[in-house]
XYZ file of C-alpha atoms in Angstrom:
655
model
C 7.327 -32.655 -22.574
C 7.927 -30.132 -24.621
C 6.115 -26.234 -24.156
C 2.953 -26.893 -24.084
C -0.137 -23.557 -24.584
C -3.388 -25.644 -24.450
C -6.342 -23.234 -24.856
C -9.546 -23.279 -23.879
C -8.881 -26.525 -21.702
C -9.236 -27.143 -18.357
C -7.333 -29.758 -16.345
C -10.249 -31.157 -15.901
C -11.065 -31.036 -20.459
C -7.427 -32.550 -20.278
C -8.741 -35.945 -18.429
C -11.786 -35.669 -20.820
C -9.678 -35.155 -23.844
C -7.552 -38.659 -22.695
C -4.560 -36.730 -21.839
C -2.746 -36.693 -18.667
C -3.579 -35.142 -15.144
C -0.212 -36.420 -13.920
C 1.480 -35.499 -17.522
C 1.004 -31.534 -15.887
C 1.601 -32.595 -12.536
C 4.482 -34.873 -12.779
C 7.196 -34.638 -10.300
C 5.674 -36.117 -6.502
C 4.626 -33.365 -3.800
C 7.904 -33.165 -2.607
C 9.542 -32.319 -5.939
C 6.543 -29.657 -6.042
C 6.708 -25.362 -5.499
C 3.603 -24.507 -4.879
C 3.981 -19.850 -6.466
C 1.220 -19.091 -3.693
C 3.549 -20.826 -1.395
C 5.361 -17.882 -2.141
C 6.588 -14.378 -0.333
C 4.782 -12.589 -3.055
C 4.646 -9.483 -0.767
C 6.729 -7.221 -2.542
C 4.954 -7.695 -5.857
C 3.415 -4.731 -7.573
C 0.301 -4.677 -10.076
C -1.771 -2.333 -11.518
C -4.881 -2.312 -8.826
C -5.125 -3.833 -5.381
C -2.704 -6.381 -4.067
C -2.123 -10.136 -5.011
C -3.213 -12.658 -2.989
C -1.936 -16.491 -2.565
C -4.513 -18.908 -2.876
C -8.007 -16.609 -3.798
C -8.235 -14.003 -6.297
C -7.336 -10.557 -6.733
C -10.626 -9.095 -5.136
C -10.885 -12.239 -2.757
C -12.992 -14.486 -3.952
C -11.646 -18.585 -4.538
C -9.856 -18.670 -7.745
C -12.098 -19.065 -9.765
C -12.212 -19.857 -13.795
C -15.011 -21.427 -16.195
C -16.631 -21.817 -12.936
C -14.195 -24.815 -11.920
C -12.457 -23.189 -8.555
C -9.445 -23.873 -7.812
C -7.333 -24.597 -3.780
C -3.747 -23.382 -5.355
C -2.606 -20.582 -7.596
C -1.877 -16.658 -7.751
C -4.737 -13.604 -8.017
C -3.353 -9.969 -9.629
C -4.386 -7.207 -11.355
C -3.108 -6.159 -14.594
C -0.454 -5.228 -15.095
C 1.955 -6.903 -12.740
C 4.770 -8.782 -13.218
C 6.028 -11.725 -11.314
C 10.091 -13.080 -10.523
C 11.322 -16.206 -9.454
C 15.097 -17.006 -9.090
C 15.361 -20.583 -9.647
C 18.640 -21.123 -8.962
C 18.700 -23.470 -12.059
C 16.340 -26.061 -9.872
C 12.845 -26.597 -11.382
C 12.375 -28.208 -14.486
C 9.513 -26.991 -15.365
C 6.449 -24.288 -15.185
C 2.925 -25.193 -15.104
C -0.446 -23.065 -14.954
C -3.528 -23.096 -15.634
C -4.494 -19.208 -16.806
C -6.787 -16.931 -17.597
C -9.348 -14.002 -15.988
C -11.002 -14.479 -13.021
C -13.876 -15.220 -12.636
C -15.861 -12.103 -10.691
C -14.074 -9.883 -13.059
C -17.143 -7.786 -15.546
C -17.140 -8.166 -19.374
C -14.043 -5.065 -18.916
C -11.553 -7.890 -18.212
C -9.147 -8.438 -20.427
C -4.706 -9.732 -19.970
C -2.477 -11.033 -21.991
C -0.644 -13.884 -19.857
C 3.704 -13.675 -20.696
C 5.664 -16.479 -19.485
C 9.907 -15.361 -19.612
C 12.768 -17.911 -18.601
C 16.568 -15.910 -18.451
C 14.809 -13.106 -21.129
C 13.407 -15.675 -23.733
C 9.483 -15.567 -23.944
C 8.249 -18.713 -23.977
C 4.485 -18.208 -23.906
C 2.284 -15.279 -25.021
C -0.981 -15.919 -24.114
C -3.549 -14.592 -26.619
C -5.622 -11.487 -24.825
C -8.083 -13.618 -22.768
C -11.535 -11.847 -21.976
C -13.892 -11.889 -19.283
C -15.793 -15.396 -20.736
C -12.309 -16.948 -22.491
C -11.837 -20.384 -21.677
C -8.609 -20.305 -19.868
C -5.310 -21.723 -20.935
C -3.239 -24.192 -19.479
C 0.352 -23.888 -19.598
C 3.179 -26.044 -19.302
C 6.626 -24.718 -19.941
C 10.428 -26.525 -19.607
C 12.312 -24.598 -17.380
C 15.408 -26.845 -16.803
C 18.693 -24.678 -15.895
C 17.221 -21.322 -15.926
C 18.444 -19.024 -13.117
C 14.941 -16.673 -13.448
C 11.460 -16.385 -14.228
C 9.314 -14.857 -14.742
C 5.485 -14.693 -14.860
C 3.298 -11.363 -16.226
C 0.159 -10.402 -17.161
C -0.933 -7.335 -18.894
C -3.651 -5.493 -20.148
C -4.933 -6.326 -23.593
C -4.015 -2.673 -24.868
C -7.308 -1.160 -23.790
C -6.168 0.004 -19.675
C -6.886 -1.926 -16.521
C -9.742 -1.974 -15.688
C -11.536 -4.823 -14.439
C -8.123 -6.911 -15.421
C -8.502 -9.726 -12.736
C -6.000 -12.408 -13.940
C -5.127 -15.609 -11.997
C -2.886 -18.140 -12.445
C -4.618 -20.925 -10.923
C -2.565 -24.363 -10.148
C 0.569 -22.059 -10.307
C 3.909 -24.225 -9.525
C 7.570 -25.355 -10.543
C 8.353 -28.757 -10.680
C 12.173 -29.357 -8.928
C 14.871 -31.527 -9.335
C 14.945 -34.262 -7.043
C 17.794 -33.413 -4.548
C 17.105 -29.461 -4.418
C 18.622 -27.503 -2.239
C 18.173 -24.018 -2.662
C 14.592 -23.659 -3.524
C 13.534 -20.964 -5.960
C 11.834 -17.656 -4.430
C 10.544 -14.168 -5.456
C 13.110 -11.212 -6.140
C 13.387 -8.160 -4.339
C 15.607 -6.473 -5.586
C 17.555 -3.578 -3.600
C 16.399 0.097 -4.638
C 19.040 1.535 -7.067
C 20.731 5.376 -6.261
C 18.947 7.594 -8.505
C 20.537 8.214 -12.041
C 20.341 11.993 -11.512
C 22.619 14.954 -10.412
C 21.357 18.237 -8.394
C 21.843 21.251 -10.253
C 21.769 24.516 -8.078
C 19.659 27.200 -9.899
C 21.507 30.569 -10.949
C 21.593 33.806 -9.195
C 21.114 35.227 -12.974
C 17.857 35.960 -14.107
C 16.421 32.672 -16.041
C 13.104 32.617 -18.300
C 11.376 28.977 -18.444
C 7.812 27.510 -19.264
C 5.566 27.989 -21.960
C 7.171 29.810 -25.250
C 3.549 30.531 -27.067
C 0.620 30.981 -25.299
C -3.289 31.803 -27.330
C -6.184 33.529 -25.068
C -9.968 34.038 -26.980
C -10.396 37.858 -27.804
C -12.066 40.198 -25.321
C -12.272 36.664 -22.280
C -10.240 37.208 -19.534
C -5.910 36.405 -20.016
C -3.592 35.686 -16.805
C 0.253 34.348 -17.722
C 2.359 34.728 -14.805
C 6.206 34.945 -16.215
C 8.274 32.294 -15.185
C 11.529 33.742 -13.920
C 14.290 32.563 -12.013
C 17.208 33.552 -10.234
C 18.242 36.065 -7.383
C 15.716 38.823 -6.521
C 14.432 42.022 -6.655
C 13.227 41.398 -10.236
C 11.882 44.095 -12.919
C 9.578 42.876 -15.372
C 8.778 44.128 -18.731
C 8.018 43.051 -22.133
C 8.038 44.522 -25.475
C 5.097 44.573 -27.916
C 2.700 43.323 -25.936
C -0.738 43.229 -28.231
C -3.549 45.722 -27.226
C -5.683 44.627 -23.883
C -2.816 43.353 -21.975
C -0.664 44.893 -19.301
C 1.728 43.764 -17.659
C 2.849 44.451 -14.022
C 6.769 45.544 -13.520
C 7.144 44.224 -9.815
C 4.585 40.443 -10.370
C 5.266 40.006 -13.822
C 1.748 38.590 -14.632
C 1.009 39.622 -17.222
C -3.465 40.604 -17.641
C -5.650 42.368 -19.308
C -8.019 40.966 -22.522
C -6.759 40.871 -26.342
C -8.753 43.433 -28.579
C -8.557 41.125 -31.471
C -7.389 38.173 -32.995
C -3.523 37.344 -34.785
C -0.561 36.298 -33.806
C 1.659 38.687 -31.219
C 5.696 37.891 -30.985
C 6.271 39.794 -27.049
C 9.938 39.902 -26.219
C 10.182 39.761 -22.560
C 12.277 40.624 -20.372
C 13.070 40.194 -16.418
C 15.913 41.997 -14.640
C 17.998 41.342 -10.994
C 20.945 42.353 -9.490
C 23.161 39.238 -10.923
C 21.762 40.293 -14.718
C 19.530 40.395 -17.432
C 16.970 37.871 -19.620
C 15.564 38.311 -22.171
C 12.714 35.837 -23.814
C 10.503 35.665 -27.800
C 6.799 34.574 -26.114
C 4.503 34.313 -28.602
C 0.534 35.340 -27.962
C -2.237 33.847 -30.365
C -5.364 35.776 -30.465
C -8.100 33.702 -31.865
C -11.113 30.929 -30.745
C -9.863 27.632 -29.714
C -6.179 28.829 -28.681
C -6.011 27.048 -25.569
C -3.198 24.791 -24.006
C -1.343 25.801 -26.797
C 1.945 23.820 -24.673
C 0.589 21.237 -22.432
C -0.664 22.860 -18.700
C 1.031 21.682 -16.384
C -0.073 22.652 -12.196
C -1.037 20.981 -9.605
C -4.072 18.383 -8.993
C -5.818 17.818 -5.721
C -6.597 13.822 -6.171
C -3.557 12.049 -5.750
C -2.501 13.116 -2.479
C -6.128 14.011 -0.611
C -9.036 12.618 -3.048
C -12.094 13.043 -0.478
C -9.896 14.742 1.755
C -9.390 17.770 0.501
C -10.448 21.124 1.268
C -10.452 24.948 0.684
C -7.091 25.360 2.819
C -5.478 22.580 1.425
C -6.048 24.009 -2.034
C -4.934 27.416 -0.926
C -2.073 25.581 0.826
C -0.676 24.239 -2.918
C -1.193 27.561 -4.532
C 1.071 29.469 -1.501
C 3.604 26.642 -2.121
C 3.356 26.409 -5.168
C 4.656 30.282 -5.423
C 6.969 30.015 -2.243
C 8.634 26.249 -3.516
C 9.826 28.266 -7.420
C 7.771 25.625 -9.336
C 5.432 28.606 -10.521
C 8.661 29.723 -11.551
C 9.638 26.951 -14.471
C 6.563 26.834 -15.552
C 3.520 25.789 -13.502
C 0.900 27.825 -13.123
C -2.419 25.409 -12.329
C -4.624 25.106 -8.814
C -7.198 22.243 -9.344
C -9.575 20.857 -7.408
C -10.387 17.489 -8.836
C -14.355 15.295 -7.196
C -15.411 16.175 -3.381
C -16.631 19.716 -3.390
C -20.278 19.347 -4.942
C -23.512 20.074 -2.624
C -26.401 19.143 -4.682
C -28.123 21.903 -6.582
C -31.652 24.881 -4.967
C -34.765 25.616 -6.593
C -33.345 27.017 -9.465
C -31.027 23.986 -10.380
C -27.562 26.073 -9.597
C -24.926 23.479 -8.200
C -23.534 24.254 -5.245
C -20.737 23.859 -3.242
C -20.382 21.825 -0.002
C -18.898 23.219 3.933
C -15.533 22.821 2.293
C -15.630 24.612 0.180
C -17.789 27.801 1.673
C -16.895 29.804 -1.331
C -16.029 29.027 -4.531
C -14.925 32.125 -6.725
C -13.803 33.950 -4.231
C -10.857 30.504 -3.398
C -10.845 31.319 -7.313
C -10.002 35.061 -6.968
C -6.856 34.073 -4.296
C -4.937 32.011 -6.605
C -5.547 34.617 -9.595
C -4.229 37.258 -7.499
C -1.266 35.120 -7.327
C -0.738 35.127 -11.240
C -2.323 31.339 -11.094
C -5.174 30.053 -12.717
C -7.909 27.793 -11.280
C -9.015 24.426 -12.833
C -12.301 21.516 -11.203
C -13.853 18.965 -12.222
C -17.547 17.990 -12.950
C -18.557 14.427 -14.352
C -21.393 13.958 -17.331
C -23.159 11.641 -15.256
C -25.531 12.416 -12.688
C -23.164 11.872 -10.572
C -19.330 12.044 -9.745
C -17.087 9.248 -9.170
C -17.193 9.971 -5.591
C -20.585 9.778 -5.527
C -20.974 13.438 -5.346
C -23.988 16.004 -7.373
C -22.571 15.328 -11.515
C -23.551 17.328 -14.705
C -26.623 15.123 -16.198
C -29.157 17.642 -17.773
C -27.696 21.003 -16.215
C -24.467 21.471 -18.261
C -25.146 24.871 -19.385
C -25.999 25.975 -16.025
C -23.097 24.349 -14.658
C -20.745 26.196 -16.894
C -22.446 29.086 -16.871
C -21.411 29.121 -12.532
C -17.719 27.958 -13.457
C -17.625 30.955 -15.659
C -18.676 33.314 -12.806
C -16.272 31.398 -9.855
C -13.351 32.351 -12.366
C -12.548 28.795 -13.966
C -9.723 27.525 -15.865
C -9.742 24.508 -16.030
C -12.432 21.816 -16.043
C -11.813 18.190 -16.187
C -14.901 15.952 -16.809
C -14.504 12.382 -16.008
C -17.659 9.558 -17.337
C -18.202 8.355 -14.101
C -21.704 7.402 -14.029
C -22.032 8.629 -17.265
C -22.082 4.859 -17.815
C -25.583 3.991 -16.279
C -26.657 6.665 -18.832
C -25.423 4.882 -21.750
C -25.903 1.566 -20.250
C -24.379 -0.851 -23.096
C -24.585 1.369 -26.111
C -20.519 1.429 -26.497
C -20.878 3.018 -29.803
C -18.427 5.557 -31.290
C -21.281 7.917 -31.532
C -22.527 7.241 -27.302
C -18.580 8.304 -25.975
C -19.148 11.515 -27.858
C -22.167 12.610 -26.570
C -21.511 13.812 -23.079
C -18.229 15.519 -23.582
C -20.645 17.640 -27.699
C -22.456 18.579 -25.190
C -20.996 20.073 -22.439
C -17.988 21.343 -25.064
C -21.199 23.366 -26.338
C -22.190 24.556 -22.996
C -18.295 25.837 -22.341
C -17.722 27.117 -25.580
C -21.213 30.010 -24.677
C -20.003 31.214 -22.043
C -17.904 34.572 -21.503
C -14.629 32.353 -20.416
C -12.277 30.458 -21.429
C -11.932 27.215 -19.817
C -9.403 24.748 -20.532
C -12.227 21.040 -21.064
C -10.146 18.176 -19.961
C -11.935 15.154 -21.038
C -11.592 12.327 -18.697
C -13.361 8.351 -20.184
C -10.062 6.422 -19.823
C -9.398 6.272 -23.573
C -12.986 4.830 -24.011
C -13.753 4.830 -27.844
C -10.854 5.696 -28.601
C -10.623 9.067 -27.881
C -7.097 10.675 -28.904
C -8.494 9.861 -32.877
C -11.666 12.388 -31.710
C -11.023 14.003 -28.420
C -10.206 17.170 -30.534
C -13.091 17.015 -33.496
C -14.808 20.714 -32.835
C -17.820 18.989 -32.302
C -16.130 17.771 -28.855
C -13.165 20.648 -28.116
C -10.860 18.649 -25.482
C -7.489 20.397 -25.269
C -6.454 17.331 -23.680
C -8.150 13.994 -23.270
C -6.625 10.695 -20.499
C -5.423 7.665 -21.908
C -5.522 5.367 -19.160
C -7.241 4.040 -16.270
C -6.036 5.804 -12.976
C -2.626 5.882 -12.175
C -1.505 3.964 -9.311
C 2.265 4.902 -7.320
C 3.141 1.261 -7.994
C 5.708 0.129 -11.590
C 3.140 -2.378 -12.512
C 1.059 1.274 -13.655
C 3.128 3.491 -14.796
C 4.589 0.488 -17.061
C 0.893 -0.940 -18.391
C 0.778 3.101 -19.028
C 3.459 4.213 -21.023
C 3.688 0.938 -22.900
C 0.008 1.460 -24.300
C 0.656 5.228 -25.828
C 2.799 4.073 -28.672
C 0.978 5.385 -31.662
C -1.312 7.160 -30.064
C 0.894 10.397 -30.548
C 0.231 10.510 -33.948
C -2.907 12.154 -32.976
C -1.753 15.230 -30.613
C -0.284 18.697 -31.051
C -0.677 22.332 -29.759
C -4.650 22.031 -28.493
C -4.688 18.663 -28.135
C -2.466 16.295 -26.170
C -2.482 12.804 -24.733
C -3.408 12.482 -20.863
C -1.950 9.107 -19.012
C -2.660 10.863 -15.714
C -1.321 12.688 -13.224
C 1.863 12.661 -11.403
C 2.639 10.245 -8.833
C 6.251 11.523 -7.065
C 6.048 12.768 -3.666
C 3.712 13.152 -1.157
C 1.013 10.705 -2.271
C -2.019 8.493 -1.077
C -5.528 9.606 -2.427
C -5.543 10.897 1.425
C -3.783 8.695 3.293
C -0.468 10.204 1.960
C 2.715 8.335 1.730
C 5.198 8.707 0.681
C 5.134 6.979 -3.475
C 6.263 3.576 -3.743
C 7.826 4.854 -7.142
C 11.482 4.095 -6.979
C 14.087 7.107 -7.012
C 14.119 5.943 -11.192
C 10.878 4.851 -12.030
C 10.237 8.731 -10.765
C 12.640 9.845 -13.534
C 11.858 7.584 -15.766
C 7.959 8.902 -15.209
C 9.226 12.790 -15.328
C 10.470 11.513 -18.503
C 8.212 10.213 -20.528
C 5.742 13.047 -19.413
C 7.913 14.993 -21.252
C 8.897 12.927 -24.323
C 4.978 12.523 -24.401
C 3.683 16.414 -24.345
C 1.154 15.064 -21.759
C 0.382 17.655 -19.169
C 2.165 17.861 -16.515
C -0.126 18.024 -13.227
C 2.126 17.702 -10.277
C 0.184 14.608 -7.815
C 1.531 15.609 -3.980
C 0.974 17.345 -1.607
C 3.629 20.273 -1.683
C 3.872 21.369 1.556
C 5.996 18.232 2.037
C 7.739 18.417 -0.862
C 12.162 16.792 -0.629
C 14.555 18.176 -2.115
C 14.885 15.161 -4.918
C 10.520 15.971 -5.536
C 12.224 19.271 -6.680
C 14.850 18.547 -8.111
C 12.555 15.416 -10.421
C 9.558 18.670 -11.010
C 11.695 22.091 -11.630
C 14.133 20.163 -13.942
C 13.774 22.608 -17.632
C 15.868 20.852 -19.235
C 12.514 18.322 -19.509
C 10.676 21.143 -19.216
C 11.974 22.463 -22.044
C 10.909 18.881 -23.676
C 7.316 19.207 -22.341
C 6.669 22.340 -23.402
C 8.793 22.609 -26.775
C 6.562 24.789 -29.345
C 6.423 22.634 -32.411
C 4.022 20.418 -30.124
C 5.526 16.849 -31.801
C 5.374 13.832 -29.015
C 7.514 11.909 -29.173
C 7.580 8.425 -31.289
C 8.324 4.914 -29.864
C 11.619 4.038 -32.720
C 12.997 1.017 -31.491
C 11.732 -2.002 -29.200
C 13.337 -4.489 -28.337
C 12.087 -6.805 -25.846
C 12.331 -3.958 -22.251
C 14.797 -1.336 -24.201
C 13.689 0.710 -25.633
C 13.655 4.126 -27.814
C 11.701 7.591 -28.079
C 12.029 10.373 -30.304
C 10.765 13.603 -30.550
C 11.818 16.730 -33.297
C 12.111 19.767 -30.629
C 11.560 22.972 -32.889
C 14.764 24.615 -32.698
C 16.316 21.358 -34.595
C 17.483 19.314 -31.811
C 15.486 15.658 -31.244
C 14.991 14.879 -27.326
C 15.464 11.467 -27.257
C 14.962 8.881 -23.978
C 16.822 5.115 -23.552
C 13.971 3.939 -21.879
C 14.556 0.241 -19.399
C 11.462 -1.220 -19.027
C 13.859 -5.270 -17.852
C 14.114 -6.116 -13.671
C 18.164 -5.188 -14.528
C 20.249 -2.810 -15.734
C 20.544 -2.579 -19.583
C 22.424 -0.754 -21.975
C 20.867 0.682 -24.400
C 21.974 2.368 -28.364
C 20.190 4.945 -29.617
C 21.578 4.716 -33.639
C 21.377 8.110 -35.639
C 19.274 6.447 -37.895
C 16.944 4.748 -35.926
C 15.847 8.150 -35.284
C 16.056 9.747 -38.399
C 18.908 11.455 -38.281
C 23.046 11.412 -39.816
C 27.022 12.745 -38.763
C 28.506 14.185 -35.964
C 25.800 14.377 -33.471
C 26.601 16.379 -29.811
C 24.860 15.187 -26.785
C 23.449 16.403 -23.699
C 22.222 14.176 -20.603
C 19.382 16.134 -19.364
C 19.502 14.890 -16.338
C 22.768 14.131 -14.906
C 23.464 18.640 -16.290
C 26.519 17.172 -19.269
C 27.411 17.532 -22.596
C 28.463 14.101 -23.434
C 31.091 15.329 -26.213
C 30.313 14.967 -30.500
C 29.442 11.934 -31.307
C 28.955 9.103 -34.901
C 26.913 6.609 -35.238
C 25.270 6.198 -32.630
C 25.270 6.515 -28.350
C 25.258 3.723 -25.820
C 24.543 3.397 -22.380
C 23.706 1.835 -19.351
C 20.459 2.079 -18.229
C 19.422 1.781 -14.819
C 16.460 -1.233 -14.172
C 12.798 1.151 -14.864
C 15.005 3.781 -16.216
C 15.619 6.375 -18.360
C 18.283 8.439 -19.610
C 17.049 11.567 -21.006
C 19.109 12.937 -24.087
C 18.998 15.621 -26.641
C 20.673 15.509 -29.227
C 22.027 18.207 -31.322
C 23.498 18.000 -34.958
C 27.357 19.464 -35.385
C 27.227 21.898 -38.503
C 30.601 20.821 -40.759
C 32.729 23.965 -40.982
């Protein structure tokens, strides 16, 4: 029998059409291996846990009202890799979105044998008839069952491999099984920090004239330091002992300021562009920390203060990280005048803000346009102007505004106007306060937010392009794959946000070291830098190990993320699971990521013609901190599984 994909047909339907069910179950029971009988515990996915014989929600596997005894319930994105040993002849399954999902569920199933794609379904949505897959795998060594979202995020993507099984070669002794890969060492080199002063982070910063201005000059090296600034614009002052620039710009315009940092081992100088004007925030992607991925509802004032303390003491602030953001669960209803109140975990929000500002850092907060936040606390619906005024009075510098319960207001209205409306309302409220508050839209990419988030009627500085990230490979891979093409809508002052970081100790209140493998973490940081995404740390910074610090404090990757040209990377080559991403930088060089999404190491080549350059090029590896020499035409390197080689490529002038 040839490989078949029968859309809309369950096994019962096949019988009705006169097609033999036995044709799908051609092997005797002794020569059949059900996938749900394998050890699936190491399979990662975008949400929840993979389940044998049950849906991902824990119910009987049900497609189009038909219940299946055997099968695997999973959730996009997930990858099941099976070693076959050449012992199987056929794989078959009935696939679709489980009946338990909401109408938002939409998935794509793929079957890959030894790197060759045998079947890829069209996007299957809740309510679509399931499809029967039957593929010849005779002689194959490895089988990959892949479930991806349909390009619209992973919300409710409950996919079933119902009746999934392998027909085996009669008499086979070595049974197929799930492949569990050993953890490969990270492809990076720890770089000792120099004693000689160096200035890092953003090269450009903007603010509204008349509003509070705060900028901590990020500098490393052996101290103590003496900071100075030449041509600082009127209204601003620099504290020579702390490096904090504060005050308020007196007028609009662009100012070129020469910063100097002097220490016992030398002096560093760097130009900083300060831009005054309306809507000049986030001229580079925001960098800082957010409480949710580590603490979730367990966050409190002491944990936020500890994060601010650690941002300074760990040295991360000296590399450009500046925001300390509280996520959900700080709210406690409203007073008799309708003003938002804080709960006992946050007894004095203004004092907490002052504590953070005193360190030269910025302070962020969270709300929702609906009646309730995601965690069920008081949100901003019909109190937007009051809340914006409260935030300004508390000294808030950053607002994350999360869709959540606004879905009960919008109901079934999926129009662009409905998606934009709540963000327009809060945007207008923020414009009325006498304070610069960076506006971060969080609605998971609905309505192609990247196309309208920067609209003047909205005023977003950044916007989530995906659902929530989790600390597993399936989640990270799904997010990376969804970003291609969004880059044309981002730039200085308006950035695509693929969610917060998942490195270090994380866990939403039940903390644990991230489940991302070391090379996956390197890929995570590399891609967020290439994509010009906000870099918001999501870990317990009091428990960072050296590897986590090295990931977060790599100035060569930070320079890519904070590049003042502000052009995010494009995916220029896609060859199966091998990809090449590149972005131009302000100094005429190119940042290039060689990305391996495969489960095995892969050799990947970047051709200079693919990234729009020619001639001899000087190439530097930014994780090995190593110059690779002058190369002509291309560069080829082996990239670890689930990894990235990050390069800086610079043309060599001919003499």
